[in-house]
Coordinates of C-alpha atoms (C1' of nucleotides) in Angstrom, one line a residue:
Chain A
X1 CA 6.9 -19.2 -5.9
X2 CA 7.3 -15.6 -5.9
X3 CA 6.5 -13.4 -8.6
X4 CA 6.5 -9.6 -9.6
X5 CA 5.4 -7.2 -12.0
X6 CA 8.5 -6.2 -13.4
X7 CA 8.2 -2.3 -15.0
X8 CA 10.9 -3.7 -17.3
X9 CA 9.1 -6.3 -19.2
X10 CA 5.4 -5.3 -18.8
X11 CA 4.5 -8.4 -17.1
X12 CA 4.6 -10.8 -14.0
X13 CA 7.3 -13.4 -13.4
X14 CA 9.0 -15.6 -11.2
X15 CA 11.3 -13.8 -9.1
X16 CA 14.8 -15.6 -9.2
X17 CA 17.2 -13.4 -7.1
X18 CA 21.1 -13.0 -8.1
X19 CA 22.7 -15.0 -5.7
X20 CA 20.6 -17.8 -4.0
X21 CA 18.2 -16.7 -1.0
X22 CA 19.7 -13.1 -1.0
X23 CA 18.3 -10.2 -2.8
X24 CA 19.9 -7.1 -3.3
X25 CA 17.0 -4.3 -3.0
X26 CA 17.7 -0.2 -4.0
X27 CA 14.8 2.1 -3.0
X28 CA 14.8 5.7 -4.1
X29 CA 14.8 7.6 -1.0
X30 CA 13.6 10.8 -0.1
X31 CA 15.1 14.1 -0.9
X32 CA 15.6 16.5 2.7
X33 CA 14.1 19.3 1.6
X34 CA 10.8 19.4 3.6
X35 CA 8.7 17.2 5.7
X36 CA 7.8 13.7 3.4
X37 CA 4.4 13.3 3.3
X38 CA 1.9 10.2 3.1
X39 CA 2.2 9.9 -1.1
X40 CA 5.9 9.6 0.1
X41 CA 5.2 7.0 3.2
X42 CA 3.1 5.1 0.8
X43 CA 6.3 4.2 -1.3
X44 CA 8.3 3.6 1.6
X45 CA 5.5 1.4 3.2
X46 CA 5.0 -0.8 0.0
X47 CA 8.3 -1.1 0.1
X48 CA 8.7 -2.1 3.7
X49 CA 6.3 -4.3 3.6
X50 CA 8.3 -6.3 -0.1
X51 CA 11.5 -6.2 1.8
X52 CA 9.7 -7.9 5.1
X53 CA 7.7 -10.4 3.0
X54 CA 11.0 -11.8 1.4
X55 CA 12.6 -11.8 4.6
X56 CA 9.4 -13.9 5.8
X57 CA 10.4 -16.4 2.6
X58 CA 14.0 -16.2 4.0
X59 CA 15.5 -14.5 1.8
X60 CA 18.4 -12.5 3.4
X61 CA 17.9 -8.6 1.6
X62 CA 21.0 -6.0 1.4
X63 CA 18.7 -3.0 1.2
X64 CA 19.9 0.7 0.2
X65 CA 18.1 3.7 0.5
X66 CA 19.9 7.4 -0.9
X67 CA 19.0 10.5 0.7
X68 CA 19.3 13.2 -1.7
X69 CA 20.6 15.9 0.4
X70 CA 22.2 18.2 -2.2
X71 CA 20.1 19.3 -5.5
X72 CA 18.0 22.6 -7.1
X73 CA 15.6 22.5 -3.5
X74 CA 17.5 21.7 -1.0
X75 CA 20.1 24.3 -2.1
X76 CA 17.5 26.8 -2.7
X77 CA 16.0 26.0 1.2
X78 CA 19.2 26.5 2.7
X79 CA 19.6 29.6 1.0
X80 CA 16.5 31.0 1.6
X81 CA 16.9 30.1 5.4
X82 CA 20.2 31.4 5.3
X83 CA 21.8 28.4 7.0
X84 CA 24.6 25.9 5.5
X85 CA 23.5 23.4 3.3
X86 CA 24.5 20.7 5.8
X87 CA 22.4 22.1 8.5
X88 CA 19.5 22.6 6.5
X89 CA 19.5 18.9 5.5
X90 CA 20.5 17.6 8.7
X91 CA 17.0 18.6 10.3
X92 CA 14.8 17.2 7.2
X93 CA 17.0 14.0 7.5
X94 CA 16.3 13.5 11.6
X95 CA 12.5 14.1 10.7
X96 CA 12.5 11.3 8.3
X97 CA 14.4 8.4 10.2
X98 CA 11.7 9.6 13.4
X99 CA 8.8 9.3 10.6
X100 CA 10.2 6.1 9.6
X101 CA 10.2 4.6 13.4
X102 CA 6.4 5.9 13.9
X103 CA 5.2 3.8 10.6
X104 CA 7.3 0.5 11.9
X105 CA 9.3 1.1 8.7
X106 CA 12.6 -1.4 9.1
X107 CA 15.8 0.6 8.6
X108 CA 17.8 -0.1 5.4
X109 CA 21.2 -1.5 5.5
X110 CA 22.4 1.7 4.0
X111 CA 21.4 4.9 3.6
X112 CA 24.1 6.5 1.5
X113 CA 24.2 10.5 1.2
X114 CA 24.6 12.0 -2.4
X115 CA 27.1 14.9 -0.6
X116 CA 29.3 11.7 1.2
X117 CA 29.6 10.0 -2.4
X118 CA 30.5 12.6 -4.9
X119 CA 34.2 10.8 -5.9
X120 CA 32.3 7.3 -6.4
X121 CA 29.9 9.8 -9.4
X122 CA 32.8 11.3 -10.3
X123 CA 35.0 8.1 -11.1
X124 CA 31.7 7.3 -13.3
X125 CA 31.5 10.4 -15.3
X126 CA 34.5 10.4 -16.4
X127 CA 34.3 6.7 -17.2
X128 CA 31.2 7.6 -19.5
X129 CA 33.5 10.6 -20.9
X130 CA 36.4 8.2 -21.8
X131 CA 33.7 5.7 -23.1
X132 CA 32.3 8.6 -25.6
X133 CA 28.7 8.7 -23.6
X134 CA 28.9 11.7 -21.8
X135 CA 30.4 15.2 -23.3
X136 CA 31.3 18.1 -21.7
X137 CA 29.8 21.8 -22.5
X138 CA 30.6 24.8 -20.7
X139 CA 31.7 23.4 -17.9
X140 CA 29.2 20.7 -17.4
X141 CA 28.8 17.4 -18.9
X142 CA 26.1 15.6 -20.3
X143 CA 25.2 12.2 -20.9
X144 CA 24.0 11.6 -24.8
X145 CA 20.9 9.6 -24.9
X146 CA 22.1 9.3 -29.0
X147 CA 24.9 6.7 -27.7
X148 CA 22.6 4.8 -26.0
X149 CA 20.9 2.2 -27.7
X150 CA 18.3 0.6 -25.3
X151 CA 17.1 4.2 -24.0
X152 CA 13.2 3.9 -23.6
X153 CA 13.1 0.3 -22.9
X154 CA 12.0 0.8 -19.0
X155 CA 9.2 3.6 -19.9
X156 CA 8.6 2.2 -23.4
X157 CA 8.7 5.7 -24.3
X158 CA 9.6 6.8 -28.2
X159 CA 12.0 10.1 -27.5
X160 CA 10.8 10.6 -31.5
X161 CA 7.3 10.8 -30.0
X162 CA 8.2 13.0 -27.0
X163 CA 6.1 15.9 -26.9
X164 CA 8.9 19.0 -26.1
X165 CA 8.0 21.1 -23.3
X166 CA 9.1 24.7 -23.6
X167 CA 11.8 24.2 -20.8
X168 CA 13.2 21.8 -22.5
X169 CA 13.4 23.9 -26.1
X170 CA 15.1 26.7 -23.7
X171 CA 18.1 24.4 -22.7
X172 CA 18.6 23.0 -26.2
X173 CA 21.2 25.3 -27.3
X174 CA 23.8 24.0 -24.6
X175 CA 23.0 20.3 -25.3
X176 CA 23.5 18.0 -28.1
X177 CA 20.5 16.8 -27.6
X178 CA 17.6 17.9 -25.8
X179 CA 16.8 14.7 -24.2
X180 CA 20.3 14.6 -22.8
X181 CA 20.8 15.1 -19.3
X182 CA 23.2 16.4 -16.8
X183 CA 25.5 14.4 -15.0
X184 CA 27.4 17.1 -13.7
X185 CA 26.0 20.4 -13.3
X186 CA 29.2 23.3 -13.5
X187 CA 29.1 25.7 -10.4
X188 CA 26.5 28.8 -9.6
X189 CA 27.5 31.8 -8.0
X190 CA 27.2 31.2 -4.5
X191 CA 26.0 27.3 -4.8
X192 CA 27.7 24.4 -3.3
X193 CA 30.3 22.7 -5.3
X194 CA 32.7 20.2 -5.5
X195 CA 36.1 20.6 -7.1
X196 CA 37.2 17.3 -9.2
X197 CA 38.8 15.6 -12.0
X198 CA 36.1 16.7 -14.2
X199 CA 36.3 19.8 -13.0
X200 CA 33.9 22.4 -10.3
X201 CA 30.9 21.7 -10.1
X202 CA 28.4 19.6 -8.5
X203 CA 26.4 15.9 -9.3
X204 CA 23.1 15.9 -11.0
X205 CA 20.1 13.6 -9.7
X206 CA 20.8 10.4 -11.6
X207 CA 24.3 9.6 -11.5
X208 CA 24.2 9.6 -7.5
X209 CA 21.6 6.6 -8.0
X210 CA 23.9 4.6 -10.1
X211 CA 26.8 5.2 -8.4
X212 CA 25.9 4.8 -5.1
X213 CA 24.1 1.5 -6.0
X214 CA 27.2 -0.1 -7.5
X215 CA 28.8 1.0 -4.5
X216 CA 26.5 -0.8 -2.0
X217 CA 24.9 -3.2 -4.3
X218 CA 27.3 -4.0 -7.1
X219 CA 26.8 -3.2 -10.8
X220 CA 24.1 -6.0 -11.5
X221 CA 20.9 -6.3 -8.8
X222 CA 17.5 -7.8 -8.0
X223 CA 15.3 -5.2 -7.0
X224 CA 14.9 -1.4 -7.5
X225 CA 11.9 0.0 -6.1
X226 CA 10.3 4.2 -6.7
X227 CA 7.3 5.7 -7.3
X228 CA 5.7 5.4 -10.9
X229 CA 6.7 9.0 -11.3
X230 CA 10.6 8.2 -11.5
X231 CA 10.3 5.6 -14.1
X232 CA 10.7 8.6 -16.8
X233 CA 13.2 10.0 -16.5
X234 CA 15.0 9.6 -13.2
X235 CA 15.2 5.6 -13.8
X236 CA 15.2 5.4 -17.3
X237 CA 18.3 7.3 -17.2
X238 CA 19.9 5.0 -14.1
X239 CA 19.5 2.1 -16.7
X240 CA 21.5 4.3 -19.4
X241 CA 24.3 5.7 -17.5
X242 CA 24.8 2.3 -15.5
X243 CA 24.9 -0.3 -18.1
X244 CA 26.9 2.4 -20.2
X245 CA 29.7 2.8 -17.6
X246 CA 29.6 -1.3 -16.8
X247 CA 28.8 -3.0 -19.9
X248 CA 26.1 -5.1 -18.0
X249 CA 22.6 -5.2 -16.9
X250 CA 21.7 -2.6 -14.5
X251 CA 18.4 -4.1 -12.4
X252 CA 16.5 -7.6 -13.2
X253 CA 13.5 -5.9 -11.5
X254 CA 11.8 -2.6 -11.5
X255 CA 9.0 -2.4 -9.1
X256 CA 7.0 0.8 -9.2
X257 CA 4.6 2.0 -6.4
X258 CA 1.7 4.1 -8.1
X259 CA 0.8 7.4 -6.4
X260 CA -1.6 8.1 -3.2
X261 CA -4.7 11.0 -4.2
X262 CA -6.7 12.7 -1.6
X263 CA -10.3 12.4 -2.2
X264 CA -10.1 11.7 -6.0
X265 CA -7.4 14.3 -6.7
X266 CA -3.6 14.5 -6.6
X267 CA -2.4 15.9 -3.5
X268 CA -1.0 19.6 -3.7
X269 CA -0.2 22.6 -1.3
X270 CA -2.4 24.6 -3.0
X271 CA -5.4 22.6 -2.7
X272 CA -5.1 22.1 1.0
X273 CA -5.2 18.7 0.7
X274 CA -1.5 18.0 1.4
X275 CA -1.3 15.9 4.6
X276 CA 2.2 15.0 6.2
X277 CA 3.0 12.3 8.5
X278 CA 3.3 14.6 11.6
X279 CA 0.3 16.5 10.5
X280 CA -1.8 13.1 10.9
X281 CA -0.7 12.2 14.2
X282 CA -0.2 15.2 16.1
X283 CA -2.9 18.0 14.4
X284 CA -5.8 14.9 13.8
X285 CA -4.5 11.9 16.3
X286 CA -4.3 9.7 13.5
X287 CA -3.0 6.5 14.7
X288 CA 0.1 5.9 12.6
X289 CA -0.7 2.0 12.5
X290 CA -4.0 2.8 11.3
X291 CA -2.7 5.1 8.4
X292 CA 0.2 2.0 7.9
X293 CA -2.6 -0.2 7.5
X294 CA -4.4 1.9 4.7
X295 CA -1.4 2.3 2.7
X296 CA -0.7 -1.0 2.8
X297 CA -4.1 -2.2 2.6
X298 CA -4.1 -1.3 -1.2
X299 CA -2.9 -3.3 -3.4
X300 CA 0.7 -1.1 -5.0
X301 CA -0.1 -0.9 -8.7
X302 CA -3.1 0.8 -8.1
X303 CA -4.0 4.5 -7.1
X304 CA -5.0 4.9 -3.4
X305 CA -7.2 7.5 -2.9
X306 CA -7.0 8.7 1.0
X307 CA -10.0 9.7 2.8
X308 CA -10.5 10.1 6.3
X309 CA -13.4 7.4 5.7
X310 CA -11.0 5.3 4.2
X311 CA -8.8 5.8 7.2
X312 CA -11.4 5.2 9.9
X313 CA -12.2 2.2 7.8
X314 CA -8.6 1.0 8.3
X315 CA -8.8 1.2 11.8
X316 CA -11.9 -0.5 12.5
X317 CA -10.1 -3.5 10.5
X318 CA -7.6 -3.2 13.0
X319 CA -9.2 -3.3 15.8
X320 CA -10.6 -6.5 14.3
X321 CA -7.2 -8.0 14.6
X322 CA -6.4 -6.3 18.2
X323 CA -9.9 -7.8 19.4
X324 CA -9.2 -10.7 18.8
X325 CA -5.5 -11.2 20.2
X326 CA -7.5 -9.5 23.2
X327 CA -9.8 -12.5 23.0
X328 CA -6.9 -15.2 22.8
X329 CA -5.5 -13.3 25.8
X330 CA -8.3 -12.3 27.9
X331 CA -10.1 -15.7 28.0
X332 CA -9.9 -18.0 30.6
X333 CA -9.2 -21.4 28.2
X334 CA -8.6 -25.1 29.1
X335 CA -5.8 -26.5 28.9
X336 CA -5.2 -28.7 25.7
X337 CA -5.7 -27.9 22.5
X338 CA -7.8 -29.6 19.4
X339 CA -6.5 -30.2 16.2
X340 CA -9.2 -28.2 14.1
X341 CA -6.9 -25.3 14.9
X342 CA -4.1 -26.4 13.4
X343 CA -5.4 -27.0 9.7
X344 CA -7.1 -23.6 10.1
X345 CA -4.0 -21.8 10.7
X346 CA -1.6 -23.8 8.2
X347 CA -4.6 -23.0 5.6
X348 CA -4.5 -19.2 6.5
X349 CA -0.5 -19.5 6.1
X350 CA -0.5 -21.2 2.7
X351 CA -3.4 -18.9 1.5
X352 CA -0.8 -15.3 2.7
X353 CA 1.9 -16.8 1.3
X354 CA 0.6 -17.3 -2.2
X355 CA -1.0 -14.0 -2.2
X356 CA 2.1 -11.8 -0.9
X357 CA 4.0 -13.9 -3.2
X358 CA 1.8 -13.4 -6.0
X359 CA 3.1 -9.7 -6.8
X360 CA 2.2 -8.5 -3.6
X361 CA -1.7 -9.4 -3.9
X362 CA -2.1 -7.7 -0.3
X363 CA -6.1 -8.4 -0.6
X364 CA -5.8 -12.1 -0.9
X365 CA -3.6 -12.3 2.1
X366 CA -5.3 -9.3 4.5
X367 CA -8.4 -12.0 3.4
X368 CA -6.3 -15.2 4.9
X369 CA -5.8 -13.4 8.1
X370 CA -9.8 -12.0 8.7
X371 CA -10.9 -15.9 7.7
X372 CA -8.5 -17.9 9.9
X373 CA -10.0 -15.0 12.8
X374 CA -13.4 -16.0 12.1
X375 CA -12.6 -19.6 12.0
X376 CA -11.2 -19.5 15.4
X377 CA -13.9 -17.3 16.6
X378 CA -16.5 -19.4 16.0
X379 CA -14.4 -22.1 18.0
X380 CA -14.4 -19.8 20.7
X381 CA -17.7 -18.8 20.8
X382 CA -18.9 -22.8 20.8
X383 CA -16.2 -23.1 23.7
X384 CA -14.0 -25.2 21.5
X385 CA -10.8 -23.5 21.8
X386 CA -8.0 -24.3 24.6
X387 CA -5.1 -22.7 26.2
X388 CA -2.4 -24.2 23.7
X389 CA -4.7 -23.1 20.7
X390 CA -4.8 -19.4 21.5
X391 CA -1.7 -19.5 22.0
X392 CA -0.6 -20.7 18.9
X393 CA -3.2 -19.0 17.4
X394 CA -1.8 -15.4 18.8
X395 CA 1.7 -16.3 18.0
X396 CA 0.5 -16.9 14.3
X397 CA -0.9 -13.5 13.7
X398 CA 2.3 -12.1 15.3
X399 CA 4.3 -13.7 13.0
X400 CA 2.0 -12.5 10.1
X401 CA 2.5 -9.0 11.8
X402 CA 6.5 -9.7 10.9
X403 CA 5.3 -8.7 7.4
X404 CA 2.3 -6.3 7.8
X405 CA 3.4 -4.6 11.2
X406 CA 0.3 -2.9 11.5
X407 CA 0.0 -4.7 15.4
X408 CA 1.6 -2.3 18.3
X409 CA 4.5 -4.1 20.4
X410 CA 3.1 -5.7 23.6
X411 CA 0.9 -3.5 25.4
X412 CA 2.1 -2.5 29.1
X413 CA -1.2 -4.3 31.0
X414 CA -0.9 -3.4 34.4
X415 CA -2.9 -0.4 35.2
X416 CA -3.0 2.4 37.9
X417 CA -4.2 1.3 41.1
X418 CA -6.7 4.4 41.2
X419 CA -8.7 2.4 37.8
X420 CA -8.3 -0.3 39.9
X421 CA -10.0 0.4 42.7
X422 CA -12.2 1.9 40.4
X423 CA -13.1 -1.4 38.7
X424 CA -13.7 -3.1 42.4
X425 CA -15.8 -0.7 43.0
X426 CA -17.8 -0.6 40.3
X427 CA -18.0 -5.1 40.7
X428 CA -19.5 -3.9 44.1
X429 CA -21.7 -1.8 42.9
X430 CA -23.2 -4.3 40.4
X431 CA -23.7 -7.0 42.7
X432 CA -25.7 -4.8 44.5
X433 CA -27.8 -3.4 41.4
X434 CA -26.6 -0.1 41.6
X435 CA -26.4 0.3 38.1
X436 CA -26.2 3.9 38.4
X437 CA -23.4 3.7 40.5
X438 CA -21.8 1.2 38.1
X439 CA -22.0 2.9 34.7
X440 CA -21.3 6.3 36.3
X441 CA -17.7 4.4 36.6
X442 CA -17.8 2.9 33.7
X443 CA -17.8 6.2 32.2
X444 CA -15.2 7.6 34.2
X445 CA -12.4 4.5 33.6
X446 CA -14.0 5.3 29.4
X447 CA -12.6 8.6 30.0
X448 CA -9.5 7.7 30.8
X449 CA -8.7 5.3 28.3
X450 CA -10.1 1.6 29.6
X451 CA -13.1 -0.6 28.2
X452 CA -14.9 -2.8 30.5
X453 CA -16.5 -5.5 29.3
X454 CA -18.6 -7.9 31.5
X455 CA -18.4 -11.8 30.5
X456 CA -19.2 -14.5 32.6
X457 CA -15.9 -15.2 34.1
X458 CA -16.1 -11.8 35.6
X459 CA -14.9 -8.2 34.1
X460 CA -12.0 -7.7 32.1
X461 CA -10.8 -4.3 30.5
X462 CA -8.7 -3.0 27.0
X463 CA -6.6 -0.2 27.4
X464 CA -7.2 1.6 24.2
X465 CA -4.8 4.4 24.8
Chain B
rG1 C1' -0.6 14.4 -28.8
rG2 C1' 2.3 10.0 -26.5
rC3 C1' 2.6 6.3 -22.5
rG4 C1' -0.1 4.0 -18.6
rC5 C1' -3.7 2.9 -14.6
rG6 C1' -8.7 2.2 -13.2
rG7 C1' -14.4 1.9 -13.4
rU8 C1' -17.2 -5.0 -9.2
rA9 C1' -22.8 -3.8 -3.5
rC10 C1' -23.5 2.5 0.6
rC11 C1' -17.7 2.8 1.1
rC12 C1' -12.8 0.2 0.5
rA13 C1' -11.4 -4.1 -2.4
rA14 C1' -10.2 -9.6 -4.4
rG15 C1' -11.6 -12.4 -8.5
rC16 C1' -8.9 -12.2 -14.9
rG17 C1' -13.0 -18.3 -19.1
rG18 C1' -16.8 -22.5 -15.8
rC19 C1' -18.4 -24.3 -8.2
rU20 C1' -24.0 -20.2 -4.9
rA21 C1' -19.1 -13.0 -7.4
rA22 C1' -13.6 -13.4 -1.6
rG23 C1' -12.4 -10.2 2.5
rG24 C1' -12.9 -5.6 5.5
rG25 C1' -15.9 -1.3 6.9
rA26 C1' -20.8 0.8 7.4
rG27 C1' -26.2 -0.7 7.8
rA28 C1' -30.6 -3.9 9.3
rG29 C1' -32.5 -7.9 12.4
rG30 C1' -31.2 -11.7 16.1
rU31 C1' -28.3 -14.6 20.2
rC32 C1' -25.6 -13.2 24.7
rU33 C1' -25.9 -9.0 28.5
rG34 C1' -28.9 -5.3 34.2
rC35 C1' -27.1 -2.0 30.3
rA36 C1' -23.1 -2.0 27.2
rA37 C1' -18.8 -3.9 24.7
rA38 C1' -16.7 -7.9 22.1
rA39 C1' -18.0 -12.3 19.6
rC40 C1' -21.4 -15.2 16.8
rC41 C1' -25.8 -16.0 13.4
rU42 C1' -29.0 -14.0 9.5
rC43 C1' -29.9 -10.3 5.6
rG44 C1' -27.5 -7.5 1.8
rA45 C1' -24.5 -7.2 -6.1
rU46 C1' -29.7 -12.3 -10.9
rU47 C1' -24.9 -8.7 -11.2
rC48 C1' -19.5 -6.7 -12.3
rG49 C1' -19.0 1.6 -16.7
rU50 C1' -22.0 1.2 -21.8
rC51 C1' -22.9 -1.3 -26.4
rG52 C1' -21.6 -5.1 -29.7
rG53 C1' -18.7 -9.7 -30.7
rU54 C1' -16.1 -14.6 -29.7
rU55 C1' -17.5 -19.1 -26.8
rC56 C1' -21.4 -24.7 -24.9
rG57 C1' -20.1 -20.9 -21.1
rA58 C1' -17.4 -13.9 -19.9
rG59 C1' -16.5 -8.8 -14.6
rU60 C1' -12.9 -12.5 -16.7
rC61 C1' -11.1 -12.7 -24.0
rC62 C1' -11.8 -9.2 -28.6
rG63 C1' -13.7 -4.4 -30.6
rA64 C1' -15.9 0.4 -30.1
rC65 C1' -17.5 4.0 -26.9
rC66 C1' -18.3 6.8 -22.1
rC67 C1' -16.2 8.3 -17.4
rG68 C1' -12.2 9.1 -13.6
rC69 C1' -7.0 9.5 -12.6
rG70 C1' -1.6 9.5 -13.3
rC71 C1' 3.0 10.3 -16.0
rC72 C1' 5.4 12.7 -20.2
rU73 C1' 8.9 19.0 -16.3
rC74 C1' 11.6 18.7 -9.8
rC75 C1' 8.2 14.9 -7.8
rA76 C1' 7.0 8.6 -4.1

RNA sequence: GGCGCGGUACCCAAGCGGCUAAGGGAGAGGUCUGCAAAACCUCGAUUCGUCGGUUCGAGUCCGACCCGCGCCUCCA
């Protein structure tokens, strides 16, 4: 059984998708105004890591991802740069899908552009406007929170209670309400804009959620997925214009992501303590699958605070898991195999399972994986272990990496002949006790990126970059 | 002010009424080794923010309090 914390009713339960053994997933993407950076990736990684657990439990998953590539930011970039709005999107949108290939993060099925859709938001607005939930006023329109009965029920928030902020006093006097929202936003001197049935003007950030959605997804779906940050108002206002314009349920489950902090506080240009993606890996050689493996690593309800402790941390656990495929590799086993191993991995199986499927409890399975590797490690250190057994063994934590991906792809083993001849020598030079000789080497084939390690079969070597 | 999250060993982090409080990292000692690396073994919280309460029994439920953080405005 699967189950999730659903935003929408406060609580866990069993997750029942739609149509049988497919599951309809939205995501709320990023918008292409800048570089995203890690709070961003840990979203997106939670998220991966959902959509390639269900696939694990067979479930087949239509996933959707927007880009928001035309709003108040990515207007004001282009102008400021003085380039098209198109081109200055384009280039934030190339850096994302190359961000998303560095963090093994599985392409959507869709990744729909808010400027490609505009007629499918337009066909809803004025839906709304013919059902009396949107108005119009000077030249935009609005959707009226007043004709929407359920509004709140996704943030539980009381709009009585709402403390009003001063912008939101300022923009009073054009609205009915000043709760209400724009759905469409009339034109600004020298600001993109569409021209439409509703008249000039351009879509706000909510309506290009529900419509492109419904496009992709249909009215009614499983999963929607964002930060904890969009549940008020960006999604709370999904559910109201969506189940306005259809008459139906918008999303059977919310699942919010909470945010990432640096060292204890939120993460903000100002306080130097904003880290992108690309400023990881190429400024502070971060490995990206160690930085996977941290965001991952905590549970998504929770607040991860990143460290560069907590990151060094993450990738000594890794190398925990890449030690010991090097082990199932590296060894010399005999043939056979017992059947010890088999209960231990079916047992670490069952155990990930429940606890991935038990709202993501990422703990309880990252445990399963680290106990079924000391298991087998003890087999192999009492000589236990044969050639069929590793290899099932390996194959098992490469199918668990299906789901975590925090393992690179096949390593390319063969070496230069150069460290090779190297490596002779160095064989040579311990046979005759030159030790000298032999850890001079050593730290020469260190330098360029190979461990030795001496066993009693003979020498054998990682490449660790 | 409203809504919400969290406080478990040096660090990260499960456990949410009852076996000796998971797992990872770091640390100490040991086995193996020319040395090292990896692996293994041993050690490490009489204790789960504080104070009360419920219970035969509580990190686990209830109440109060203290501390940290987030959202309520564009934001993952």
């Amino acid at each position: 059984m699967i189950q999730f914390f659903n935003t929408l009713s406060g609580q866990k339960e069993p997750f029942t998708p739609i149509e049988p053994g497919k599951v309809k997933l939205y995501t709320c993407g990023p918008t292409v105004y800048d570089h995203a950076h890690i709070g961003n990736f840990r979203a997106y990684v939670f998220e991966d890591v959902l959509k390639r657990f269900l696939r694990f439990q067979d479930f087949q998953v239509t996933h959707v991802m927007n880009i928001t590539d035309v709003d108040d930011k990515t207007i004001r970039g282009a102008k400021t740069k003085g380039v098209p709005l198109a081109d200055y999107t384009a280039e934030y949108i190339g850096a994302f899908f190359d961000d998303l290939k560095v963090l093994r993060i599985e392409p959507a099925d869709h990744y729909p552009r808010a400027t490609e859709h505009i007629p499918d938001m337009v066909r809803i607005i004025q839906g709304l406007l013919d059902k009396g939930f949107a108005y119009r006023k000077d030249g935009a329109v609005y959707f009226s929170i007043a004709r929407s009965p359920g509004y709140g029920k996704l943030s539980k928030i009381d709009l009585a209670e709402l403390r009003t902020t001063e912008r939101v006093e300022s923009d009073e006097y054009e609205k009915e309400s000043a709760r209400d929202f724009a759905l469409w936003k009339a034109p600004k001197e020298g600001e993109p804009f569409w021209d439409s049935e509703i008249g000039p003007g351009r879509p706000g950030w909510h309506i290009e959620c529900s419509a492109m959605s419904a496009k992709y997804l249909g009215p009614t779906f499983d999963i929607h997925c964002g930060g904890v940050d969009n549940i008020f108002p960006h999604h709370e206002n999904e559910i109201a214009q969506s189940e306005a314009y259809w008459g139906r349920p918008f999303v059977n489950t919310w699942l919010h992501c909470h945010h990432l902090i640096v060292d204890g506080e939120k993460m903000a240009k100002s306080k130097g303590n904003f880290f992108t993606l690309r400023d990881l890996v190429k400024n502070r050689q971060v490995d990206p699958m160690a930085l996977r493996y941290l965001l991952l690593s905590t549970h998504y309800r929770k607040v991860l605070n990143f460290t560069f402790e907590a990151l060094e941390q993450a990738q000594a656990a890794l190398r925990r898991i890449r030690d010991f495929l090097y082990e199932l590799d590296s060894r010399p086993f005999q043939a056979g195999e017992v059947p010890e191993v088999r209960n231990i991995l079916t047992e670490a199986r069952t155990k990930f399972v429940e606890g991935m499927g038990d709202d993501l409890n990422i703990s309880l399975a990252l445990t399963a994986l680290f106990e079924m590797i000391k298991r087998v490690n003890v087999l192999i250190r009492e000589e236990k272990l044969r050639a069929d057994d590793a290899r099932e063994t390996a194959a098992f934590v490469h199918s668990l990496d299906l789901v975590l991906a925090v393992l690179l792809p096949q390593r390319e083993t063969t070496i230069p002949d150069e460290l090779m001849r190297k490596i002779q020598a160095r064989e040579l030079a311990r046979k005759d006790r030159n030790f000298k000789l032999a850890d001079q080497l050593r730290r020469e084939l260190d330098d360029a990126g190979l461990v030795l390690e001496d066993t009693k079969d003979g020498v054998r070597w990682k490449v660790l970059r």
